[in-house]
Amino acid sequence: MMPFTYERAQSPAAAAAAVARNPNAKFIAGGTNLLDLMKIEIETPRHLVDVNRLALDKIETTPEGGLRIGALVRNTDLAADPRVMRDYAVLTRALVAGASGQLRNKATTAGNLLQRTRCPYFYDPAQPCNKRQPGSGCAAIGGVTRSLGIIGTSDACLATHPSDMAVAMRLLDATVETVKPDGSTRRIAIAEFHRLPGDTPEIETTLETGELITAVTLPPPLGGQHFYRKVRDRASYAFALVSVAAVVQKDGSGRVALGGVAPKPWRIEAAEAEMPKGASAVMALLLAEAKPTPENAFKRPLSERTLATILTQARS
Amino acid sequence: MSLPADHSISRRDLMAGSMATVVAGATPLATATAATGSAPPTAGTPAAGTEPITVEVTFEVNGQSHDLVLDTRTTLLDALREHLHLTGTKKGCDHGQCGACTVMLDGRRINSCLSLAVMHDGAQVTTIEGLGQPGHLHPMQAAFIAHDGYQCGYCTSGQICSAVAVLAEIKAGIPSHVTTDLQAPMQPTNMEMRERMSGNICRCGAYSNIAEAMAELAERAA
């Protein structure tokens, strides 16, 4: 690990300014992903701005009847919040499908959105990776792609976004609240928050330099039955091959978002109109643009079957 | 640096001593003390060098307060093992994948390898040494022995810390991936134990006995 200086931020705006004025600075919250990457020098910040003591750890109801989740709310606390378990069960289900109990106790809401891909080539400094080292190439193309993306990927990058929580957030139409280094604030729809790789896979979100997430808000509850079904190589503590988040209403309408298949939580609202017709019709639209490799082509039928299971469960 | 209480030379101390001889003469630490009082603590000045940057950290481990001067890079795990000589907590993968380093931080289990010591100024840490000692074992330690919940023992302190925390998490109503009804009281079933312990890997495969040790305690508490 490279040596780094350390400071404890006194306010969200001060934290944002501290990171903006030092090109080698990074925020640290839970640290469960950043420190892992710092140990293998994939992340090499020379200054850390610790945001853990900022008072961003509350979950409050909003005037509209939704929830405002502080950026520092730990994954465990978000999953176990009685309002989330009752009204946004898909979020609880997604959170507890991810990582381990120890990691969820530390990992934060904002950090979860910002975690880096688990593409094995990103993690291997001996391999070219456009995300890790822009312009170096993509070793995944023509390499081992079983766990990688089938849609939204590019000629520069096949990586998937690893988060389970973000898939539920996308399904629920969450909004990311931020503060910029000049103290101004903005709200970013979750659909606009993560970027597709294009030819700049190193730029993963629409956040500006130093911009700090302060909260994630949820609109009023959707009702319906909530599902998060994750398919992985072992029954616990593994990243998704495919995950399906869904809310199904009594009349068969609903919402669907996919994890494990794309560089961001994958949801196309138009595809959801097909829900009463079944999983096959939904996936025909949702994955119409898919460009799988022979090795990960299984993700398409797996997504469809996983949604079919959910729809069967919803009817029973 | 404090020595273990009995000052006897263990295999580990001998190896650590030999290592120190090899690296002696390396660049001395560039000490920059953190500001105190109300000013924001900032360690060092932004530098492009490769010299270590140190910071003062105070936290409580097993009820005892410790003042340390640490390289900012020091993980909580390394602070416990290398600086406080609490070697019950083990380093396995050092990447948060195996759970051998599990400790309680302010009452919650975490991977001490994926957390910087400097982030925990003022925190309370409980390690396996603080849970119980020979002669006055924590009930979970006794249950692991009774149920043969280990073989080589390397993962055991992490397993026990996690197991104690898991029962508390179930009691506190924290859901897991296998919890069927989010609105009903959480139950300490075998499936719940297995799911919640998945962040603690045991190469010897003592899992079923660990789950039995936990079940015994859960039944006793019920």
Coordinates of C-alpha atoms in Angstrom, one line a residue:
Chain A
M1 CA 0.0 0.0 0.0
M2 CA 1.3 3.5 -0.9
P3 CA 1.7 5.9 2.1
F4 CA -1.0 8.4 2.5
T5 CA -1.9 11.4 4.6
Y6 CA -5.2 11.3 6.5
E7 CA -7.8 13.8 7.6
R8 CA -11.2 13.6 9.3
A9 CA -13.7 15.7 7.5
Q10 CA -15.7 18.3 9.5
S11 CA -18.6 18.8 7.1
P12 CA -19.8 17.3 3.9
A13 CA -18.8 20.5 1.9
A14 CA -15.4 20.6 3.6
A15 CA -14.9 16.9 2.7
A16 CA -15.8 17.6 -0.9
A17 CA -13.5 20.6 -1.1
A18 CA -10.6 18.6 0.5
V19 CA -10.9 15.9 -2.2
A20 CA -11.4 18.4 -5.0
R21 CA -8.2 20.3 -4.2
N22 CA -6.0 17.2 -4.2
P23 CA -6.0 15.1 -7.4
N24 CA -4.7 12.1 -5.4
A25 CA -7.3 12.3 -2.7
K26 CA -10.2 10.0 -2.0
F27 CA -13.1 9.8 0.4
I28 CA -13.1 6.8 2.8
A29 CA -16.2 5.6 4.5
G30 CA -16.6 1.8 5.2
G31 CA -13.4 1.2 3.3
T32 CA -14.3 -2.4 2.6
N33 CA -13.7 -2.0 -1.2
L34 CA -11.2 0.9 -1.2
L35 CA -8.8 -0.7 1.3
D36 CA -8.9 -4.0 -0.5
L37 CA -7.9 -2.2 -3.8
M38 CA -5.3 -0.1 -2.0
K39 CA -3.6 -3.2 -0.7
I40 CA -3.0 -4.4 -4.2
E41 CA -2.3 -0.9 -5.4
I42 CA -5.1 -0.7 -7.9
E43 CA -6.2 2.3 -5.9
T44 CA -3.3 4.5 -4.9
P45 CA -4.7 7.6 -3.1
R46 CA -2.0 9.7 -1.4
H47 CA -4.6 11.5 0.8
L48 CA -7.7 10.0 2.5
V49 CA -10.6 12.1 3.7
D50 CA -12.4 10.1 6.3
V51 CA -16.2 11.0 6.1
N52 CA -17.2 8.5 8.8
R53 CA -17.9 11.1 11.5
L54 CA -20.2 13.3 9.4
A55 CA -23.8 13.0 10.6
L56 CA -25.0 11.3 7.5
D57 CA -26.2 8.1 9.2
K58 CA -29.9 8.6 9.7
I59 CA -32.9 7.2 7.9
E60 CA -35.7 9.8 7.8
T61 CA -39.2 9.9 6.3
T62 CA -39.6 12.5 3.6
P63 CA -42.6 14.9 3.3
E64 CA -43.6 13.0 0.2
G65 CA -43.9 9.8 2.2
G66 CA -40.6 8.2 1.0
L67 CA -37.3 7.7 2.9
R68 CA -34.1 9.7 3.0
I69 CA -31.2 7.4 3.7
G70 CA -28.0 9.0 4.9
A71 CA -24.9 8.2 2.8
L72 CA -23.2 6.6 5.8
V73 CA -26.1 4.3 6.9
R74 CA -24.5 0.9 7.1
N75 CA -25.9 -1.9 4.9
T76 CA -26.9 -3.9 8.0
D77 CA -28.9 -0.9 9.4
L78 CA -30.6 -0.2 6.1
A79 CA -31.6 -3.8 5.6
A80 CA -32.9 -4.1 9.2
D81 CA -34.8 -0.8 9.3
P82 CA -38.5 -1.7 10.0
R83 CA -39.7 0.8 7.4
V84 CA -37.5 -0.7 4.7
M85 CA -38.4 -4.3 5.6
R86 CA -42.1 -3.4 5.5
D87 CA -42.3 -1.0 2.5
Y88 CA -39.2 -1.6 0.4
A89 CA -38.6 -5.3 1.1
V90 CA -36.8 -5.6 -2.3
L91 CA -34.1 -3.4 -0.9
T92 CA -33.7 -5.5 2.3
R93 CA -33.6 -8.6 0.2
A94 CA -30.9 -7.2 -2.1
L95 CA -28.8 -6.0 0.8
V96 CA -28.7 -9.3 2.6
A97 CA -28.0 -11.1 -0.6
G98 CA -24.7 -9.2 -0.8
A99 CA -21.3 -9.7 0.9
S100 CA -21.1 -11.1 4.5
G101 CA -22.4 -10.0 7.9
Q102 CA -19.1 -8.5 8.8
L103 CA -18.8 -6.5 5.5
R104 CA -22.5 -5.3 5.7
N105 CA -21.7 -3.9 9.2
K106 CA -19.1 -1.7 7.7
A107 CA -20.2 -1.0 4.1
T108 CA -22.2 2.2 3.6
T109 CA -25.1 3.1 1.3
A110 CA -23.0 5.6 -0.8
G111 CA -20.0 3.3 -0.8
N112 CA -22.1 0.4 -2.1
L113 CA -23.2 2.5 -5.1
L114 CA -19.5 3.4 -5.7
Q115 CA -17.9 0.0 -5.4
R116 CA -15.7 -1.1 -8.3
T117 CA -16.2 -4.0 -10.6
R118 CA -15.0 -7.5 -9.6
C119 CA -13.9 -8.3 -13.2
P120 CA -10.9 -10.5 -12.6
Y121 CA -8.8 -8.6 -15.2
F122 CA -9.4 -5.3 -13.3
Y123 CA -8.0 -7.1 -10.2
D124 CA -4.9 -8.4 -12.0
P125 CA -2.3 -5.6 -12.5
A126 CA -0.4 -7.9 -14.8
Q127 CA -3.3 -7.7 -17.4
P128 CA -4.3 -4.7 -19.5
C129 CA -7.5 -3.1 -18.3
N130 CA -9.0 0.1 -19.7
K131 CA -10.8 0.8 -16.4
R132 CA -7.7 0.4 -14.3
Q133 CA -5.3 1.9 -16.8
P134 CA -7.1 3.9 -19.5
G135 CA -5.9 3.0 -23.0
S136 CA -4.1 -0.2 -22.0
G137 CA -6.7 -2.5 -23.6
C138 CA -9.2 -5.0 -22.3
A139 CA -7.9 -8.5 -21.4
A140 CA -11.4 -9.7 -20.9
I141 CA -12.2 -9.4 -24.6
G142 CA -11.2 -12.8 -25.9
G143 CA -10.5 -13.9 -22.3
V144 CA -12.5 -15.7 -19.7
T145 CA -15.9 -13.9 -19.7
R146 CA -18.3 -16.2 -17.9
S147 CA -18.9 -13.7 -15.0
L148 CA -18.9 -10.6 -17.2
G149 CA -21.4 -8.4 -18.8
I150 CA -23.8 -9.2 -21.7
I151 CA -25.4 -5.8 -22.3
G152 CA -24.3 -2.2 -22.0
T153 CA -20.7 -3.2 -22.4
S154 CA -18.4 -1.8 -25.0
D155 CA -15.3 -2.6 -27.1
A156 CA -13.3 -1.2 -24.3
C157 CA -14.8 -3.0 -21.3
L158 CA -17.0 -6.0 -20.4
A159 CA -17.2 -5.3 -16.6
T160 CA -20.4 -5.6 -14.6
H161 CA -21.4 -3.5 -11.6
P162 CA -21.2 -5.8 -8.7
S163 CA -23.8 -4.3 -6.3
D164 CA -27.0 -6.0 -5.3
M165 CA -28.2 -2.9 -3.4
A166 CA -27.9 -0.7 -6.5
V167 CA -30.3 -3.0 -8.5
A168 CA -33.0 -2.5 -5.9
M169 CA -32.3 1.2 -5.7
R170 CA -32.7 1.4 -9.5
L171 CA -36.0 -0.6 -9.3
L172 CA -37.3 1.8 -6.7
D173 CA -36.3 4.9 -8.7
A174 CA -34.0 6.2 -6.0
T175 CA -32.4 9.6 -6.2
V176 CA -28.8 10.3 -5.2
E177 CA -28.2 13.6 -3.3
T178 CA -24.8 15.2 -3.4
V179 CA -22.8 18.2 -2.3
K180 CA -20.2 19.7 -4.5
P181 CA -16.9 21.3 -3.5
D182 CA -18.4 24.8 -3.7
G183 CA -21.1 23.8 -1.2
S184 CA -23.9 23.6 -3.8
T185 CA -26.1 20.5 -3.9
R186 CA -27.8 18.4 -6.5
R187 CA -30.1 15.4 -7.0
I188 CA -29.2 12.7 -9.5
A189 CA -31.8 10.1 -10.6
I190 CA -30.3 6.6 -10.0
A191 CA -30.9 5.9 -13.7
E192 CA -28.4 8.7 -14.6
F193 CA -26.0 7.9 -11.8
H194 CA -24.0 5.0 -13.2
R195 CA -22.4 5.5 -16.7
L196 CA -22.1 2.9 -19.5
P197 CA -18.4 2.4 -20.3
G198 CA -18.3 3.5 -24.0
D199 CA -14.6 4.3 -24.6
T200 CA -14.0 5.7 -21.1
P201 CA -14.8 2.8 -18.8
E202 CA -12.7 4.5 -16.1
I203 CA -15.5 7.0 -15.6
E204 CA -18.1 5.0 -13.8
T205 CA -20.6 7.6 -12.5
T206 CA -21.8 11.1 -13.3
L207 CA -20.2 12.5 -10.1
E208 CA -17.8 15.4 -10.5
T209 CA -14.4 15.6 -8.9
G210 CA -14.9 16.0 -5.2
E211 CA -18.6 15.6 -5.3
L212 CA -19.8 13.7 -2.2
I213 CA -22.9 11.7 -1.9
T214 CA -24.9 12.8 1.2
A215 CA -28.0 10.7 0.9
V216 CA -30.1 8.4 -1.2
T217 CA -33.9 9.1 -1.3
L218 CA -36.7 6.7 -2.0
P219 CA -40.0 7.8 -3.4
P220 CA -43.2 6.7 -1.6
P221 CA -43.7 2.9 -1.4
L222 CA -44.9 1.0 -4.5
G223 CA -46.8 -1.7 -2.7
G224 CA -47.0 -5.1 -4.5
Q225 CA -44.9 -8.1 -3.8
H226 CA -41.2 -7.6 -3.6
F227 CA -38.6 -10.1 -4.9
Y228 CA -34.8 -10.2 -5.2
R229 CA -33.5 -13.4 -6.6
K230 CA -29.8 -13.9 -6.9
V231 CA -28.2 -16.8 -8.8
R232 CA -24.5 -17.4 -8.0
D233 CA -21.9 -20.1 -7.9
R234 CA -22.4 -20.8 -4.2
A235 CA -25.4 -20.3 -1.9
S236 CA -24.0 -17.4 0.1
Y237 CA -21.2 -14.7 0.0
A238 CA -20.6 -14.6 -3.8
F239 CA -21.3 -12.1 -6.5
A240 CA -24.2 -12.6 -8.8
L241 CA -24.1 -14.4 -12.1
V242 CA -27.5 -13.0 -12.6
S243 CA -29.9 -11.3 -10.1
V244 CA -33.4 -10.1 -10.7
A245 CA -35.2 -7.5 -8.6
A246 CA -38.9 -7.2 -9.1
V247 CA -42.1 -5.7 -7.7
V248 CA -45.2 -7.5 -8.9
Q249 CA -48.7 -5.9 -8.4
K250 CA -51.9 -7.9 -8.1
D251 CA -52.9 -7.1 -11.7
G252 CA -49.6 -8.6 -13.0
S253 CA -48.0 -5.3 -13.8
G254 CA -44.8 -4.4 -12.1
R255 CA -41.1 -3.5 -12.4
V256 CA -37.9 -5.5 -13.2
A257 CA -34.2 -4.7 -12.9
L258 CA -31.3 -7.0 -13.5
G259 CA -27.9 -7.3 -11.7
G260 CA -24.8 -9.2 -12.8
V261 CA -25.4 -8.6 -16.5
A262 CA -24.4 -5.0 -17.2
P263 CA -22.1 -2.2 -16.1
K264 CA -25.0 -0.7 -14.2
P265 CA -28.3 -2.0 -12.8
W266 CA -30.2 -2.9 -15.9
R267 CA -33.8 -1.7 -16.2
I268 CA -35.8 -0.5 -19.3
E269 CA -39.2 0.8 -18.3
A270 CA -40.7 -0.1 -21.7
A271 CA -40.0 -3.8 -21.1
E272 CA -42.0 -3.8 -17.9
A273 CA -45.2 -3.2 -19.9
E274 CA -44.7 -6.8 -21.0
M275 CA -44.9 -8.2 -17.5
P276 CA -48.4 -9.6 -17.7
K277 CA -47.3 -11.5 -20.8
G278 CA -44.6 -13.3 -18.9
A279 CA -40.8 -13.5 -18.5
S280 CA -40.0 -14.3 -22.1
A281 CA -41.8 -11.2 -23.4
V282 CA -40.1 -9.0 -20.8
M283 CA -36.6 -10.3 -21.6
A284 CA -37.1 -10.0 -25.3
L285 CA -37.2 -6.2 -24.8
L286 CA -35.0 -5.9 -21.7
L287 CA -32.1 -7.8 -23.3
A288 CA -32.8 -7.1 -26.9
E289 CA -29.5 -5.3 -27.3
A290 CA -27.5 -8.1 -25.5
K291 CA -24.2 -9.1 -27.0
P292 CA -23.1 -12.0 -24.9
T293 CA -19.9 -14.0 -25.5
P294 CA -20.3 -17.8 -26.1
E295 CA -19.1 -18.2 -22.5
N296 CA -21.7 -15.9 -20.8
A297 CA -24.6 -16.4 -23.2
F298 CA -26.2 -18.5 -20.5
K299 CA -27.0 -15.3 -18.6
R300 CA -29.8 -14.5 -21.0
P301 CA -31.9 -17.7 -20.4
L302 CA -30.9 -17.6 -16.8
S303 CA -32.3 -14.1 -16.4
E304 CA -35.5 -15.2 -18.1
R305 CA -35.9 -18.3 -16.0
T306 CA -35.2 -16.4 -12.8
L307 CA -37.9 -13.8 -13.6
A308 CA -40.2 -16.7 -14.6
T309 CA -39.7 -18.2 -11.1
I310 CA -40.5 -14.8 -9.5
L311 CA -43.7 -14.4 -11.6
T312 CA -44.8 -18.0 -10.7
Q313 CA -44.1 -17.3 -7.0
A314 CA -46.0 -14.0 -7.3
R315 CA -49.1 -15.8 -8.6
S316 CA -49.1 -18.5 -6.0
Chain B
M1 CA 6.6 -1.2 21.8
S2 CA 5.4 -3.3 24.7
L3 CA 6.4 -6.9 25.2
P4 CA 4.1 -9.8 26.0
A5 CA 3.6 -9.9 29.8
D6 CA 5.8 -12.9 30.5
H7 CA 8.7 -11.7 28.3
S8 CA 9.3 -15.3 27.2
I9 CA 10.5 -15.7 23.6
S10 CA 7.9 -17.4 21.5
R11 CA 8.4 -18.8 18.0
R12 CA 6.5 -15.8 16.7
D13 CA 8.7 -13.3 18.7
L14 CA 11.8 -15.0 17.4
M15 CA 10.6 -14.7 13.8
A16 CA 9.5 -11.1 14.2
G17 CA 13.0 -10.3 15.8
S18 CA 14.8 -11.8 12.9
M19 CA 12.7 -9.8 10.4
A20 CA 13.4 -6.6 12.3
T21 CA 17.2 -7.3 12.0
V22 CA 16.8 -7.6 8.2
V23 CA 14.9 -4.4 7.8
A24 CA 17.0 -2.4 10.4
G25 CA 18.5 0.7 8.7
A26 CA 15.5 1.3 6.5
T27 CA 14.1 4.8 6.3
P28 CA 13.1 6.1 9.7
L29 CA 9.4 6.9 10.1
A30 CA 8.4 10.5 9.2
T31 CA 6.3 11.3 12.3
A32 CA 3.6 13.9 12.0
T33 CA 1.4 14.0 15.0
A34 CA -2.3 14.5 14.5
A35 CA -3.8 17.8 15.7
T36 CA -5.6 17.6 19.0
G37 CA -8.7 19.4 20.4
S38 CA -11.3 20.7 18.1
A39 CA -9.1 21.1 15.1
P40 CA -9.6 18.5 12.4
P41 CA -7.0 15.8 12.8
T42 CA -4.8 15.7 9.8
A43 CA -1.9 13.3 9.6
G44 CA 1.1 14.5 7.7
T45 CA 1.2 16.9 4.8
P46 CA 0.2 16.0 1.3
A47 CA 3.4 14.4 0.0
A48 CA 4.3 12.5 -3.1
G49 CA 7.1 10.5 -1.3
T50 CA 7.1 6.9 -0.2
E51 CA 8.0 7.6 3.4
P52 CA 5.6 6.3 6.0
I53 CA 3.3 8.9 7.6
T54 CA 2.3 8.3 11.2
V55 CA -0.6 9.4 13.3
E56 CA -1.6 9.1 17.0
V57 CA -4.5 6.8 17.6
T58 CA -6.3 6.0 20.9
F59 CA -8.8 3.2 21.3
E60 CA -9.9 0.8 23.9
V61 CA -9.3 -2.9 23.4
N62 CA -10.9 -5.4 25.8
G63 CA -11.6 -2.6 28.3
Q64 CA -8.1 -1.2 28.3
S65 CA -7.2 2.1 26.6
H66 CA -4.2 2.2 24.3
D67 CA -2.3 5.2 22.8
L68 CA -0.5 4.3 19.7
V69 CA 1.6 6.0 17.1
L70 CA 0.8 4.2 13.8
D71 CA 1.6 4.4 10.1
T72 CA -1.7 5.7 8.6
R73 CA -1.7 2.4 6.5
T74 CA -2.0 0.2 9.6
T75 CA -5.1 -1.9 9.6
L76 CA -7.0 -2.5 12.8
L77 CA -5.8 -6.1 12.5
D78 CA -2.2 -5.2 12.3
A79 CA -2.5 -2.7 15.2
L80 CA -4.0 -5.5 17.3
R81 CA -1.4 -8.1 16.3
E82 CA 1.8 -6.3 15.7
H83 CA 1.5 -3.3 18.1
L84 CA -0.7 -4.7 21.0
H85 CA 0.5 -8.3 20.6
L86 CA -3.1 -9.6 20.7
T87 CA -2.3 -12.4 18.4
G88 CA -5.6 -14.3 19.0
T89 CA -7.1 -12.4 16.0
K90 CA -5.7 -14.1 12.9
K91 CA -4.6 -12.8 9.5
G92 CA -6.0 -15.1 6.8
C93 CA -6.6 -13.6 3.4
D94 CA -6.1 -10.0 4.5
H95 CA -8.8 -9.0 2.0
G96 CA -12.1 -9.5 3.9
Q97 CA -12.8 -12.8 2.3
C98 CA -12.1 -15.4 5.0
G99 CA -13.3 -13.9 8.3
A100 CA -10.2 -15.0 10.4
C101 CA -9.7 -11.4 11.5
T102 CA -13.3 -10.9 12.8
V103 CA -13.4 -8.7 15.9
M104 CA -16.2 -6.6 17.5
L105 CA -16.0 -2.9 16.9
D106 CA -18.3 -0.9 19.1
G107 CA -20.3 -4.1 19.6
R108 CA -20.5 -5.2 15.9
R109 CA -18.5 -7.8 14.1
I110 CA -16.2 -6.5 11.3
N111 CA -13.3 -7.7 9.3
S112 CA -10.4 -6.0 11.1
C113 CA -8.2 -6.4 8.0
L114 CA -10.4 -4.1 5.9
S115 CA -10.4 -1.2 8.3
L116 CA -7.7 1.4 9.1
A117 CA -6.8 1.8 12.8
V118 CA -6.8 5.5 12.4
M119 CA -10.5 5.5 11.5
H120 CA -11.3 4.1 14.9
D121 CA -9.9 6.7 17.3
G122 CA -12.0 6.5 20.4
A123 CA -13.6 3.2 19.5
Q124 CA -14.1 0.1 21.7
V125 CA -12.7 -3.1 20.3
T126 CA -13.3 -6.6 21.6
T127 CA -11.1 -9.4 20.5
I128 CA -11.2 -13.1 21.3
E129 CA -8.9 -12.4 24.2
G130 CA -11.5 -10.1 25.6
L131 CA -14.4 -12.6 25.1
G132 CA -12.9 -15.1 27.5
Q133 CA -9.7 -16.6 28.8
P134 CA -8.7 -20.1 30.0
G135 CA -10.4 -20.6 33.3
H136 CA -13.2 -18.2 32.5
L137 CA -14.3 -19.0 29.0
H138 CA -17.1 -17.2 27.1
P139 CA -20.0 -19.7 26.8
M140 CA -19.4 -19.7 23.0
Q141 CA -15.7 -20.7 23.5
A142 CA -16.9 -23.5 25.8
A143 CA -19.5 -24.6 23.3
F144 CA -16.9 -24.8 20.5
I145 CA -14.8 -27.0 22.7
A146 CA -17.7 -29.2 23.7
H147 CA -18.9 -29.6 20.1
D148 CA -15.4 -29.9 18.5
G149 CA -16.1 -26.8 16.4
Y150 CA -12.5 -26.6 15.0
Q151 CA -9.6 -28.7 13.9
C152 CA -6.5 -26.7 13.2
G153 CA -7.9 -23.7 15.0
Y154 CA -6.6 -20.9 12.8
C155 CA -10.1 -19.6 11.9
T156 CA -11.5 -20.3 15.3
S157 CA -11.2 -16.9 17.0
G158 CA -12.9 -15.3 14.0
Q159 CA -15.5 -18.0 14.0
I160 CA -16.2 -17.5 17.7
C161 CA -16.4 -13.7 17.5
S162 CA -18.8 -14.0 14.5
A163 CA -20.9 -16.7 16.3
V164 CA -21.4 -14.5 19.3
A165 CA -22.3 -11.6 17.0
V166 CA -24.7 -13.7 14.9
L167 CA -26.8 -14.7 17.9
A168 CA -27.0 -11.0 18.9
E169 CA -28.0 -10.0 15.4
I170 CA -30.8 -12.6 15.3
K171 CA -32.0 -11.3 18.7
A172 CA -31.8 -7.7 17.4
G173 CA -34.1 -8.6 14.5
I174 CA -31.5 -8.1 11.7
P175 CA -32.6 -10.2 8.7
S176 CA -30.5 -12.5 6.6
H177 CA -30.7 -13.9 3.1
V178 CA -32.6 -17.0 4.3
T179 CA -35.1 -15.1 6.5
T180 CA -38.5 -16.1 5.0
D181 CA -40.8 -13.6 6.8
L182 CA -39.3 -10.2 7.4
Q183 CA -42.2 -9.2 9.6
A184 CA -41.9 -12.2 12.0
P185 CA -39.4 -12.5 14.9
M186 CA -36.0 -13.9 13.6
Q187 CA -35.3 -17.5 14.6
P188 CA -31.9 -19.0 15.3
T189 CA -32.4 -22.0 12.9
N190 CA -29.6 -24.1 11.4
M191 CA -30.1 -22.4 8.0
E192 CA -29.9 -19.0 9.6
M193 CA -26.6 -19.9 11.4
R194 CA -25.1 -21.3 8.1
E195 CA -26.1 -18.3 6.1
R196 CA -25.0 -15.7 8.7
M197 CA -21.6 -17.5 9.2
S198 CA -20.8 -17.5 5.5
G199 CA -18.2 -14.8 5.9
N200 CA -16.1 -17.1 8.0
I201 CA -14.3 -19.8 6.1
C202 CA -13.0 -23.0 7.7
R203 CA -10.6 -25.0 5.5
C204 CA -10.9 -28.0 8.0
G205 CA -14.6 -28.0 7.4
A206 CA -15.8 -27.8 11.0
Y207 CA -19.0 -26.1 9.9
S208 CA -21.6 -28.5 11.2
N209 CA -20.0 -28.6 14.6
I210 CA -19.8 -24.8 14.7
A211 CA -23.5 -24.7 13.9
E212 CA -24.2 -27.2 16.7
A213 CA -22.2 -25.1 19.2
M214 CA -24.2 -22.0 18.2
A215 CA -27.5 -23.9 18.4
E216 CA -26.7 -25.0 22.0
L217 CA -26.1 -21.4 23.0
A218 CA -29.2 -20.2 21.2
E219 CA -31.3 -22.8 22.9
R220 CA -29.8 -21.9 26.3
A221 CA -30.6 -18.3 25.7
A222 CA -34.2 -19.0 24.6

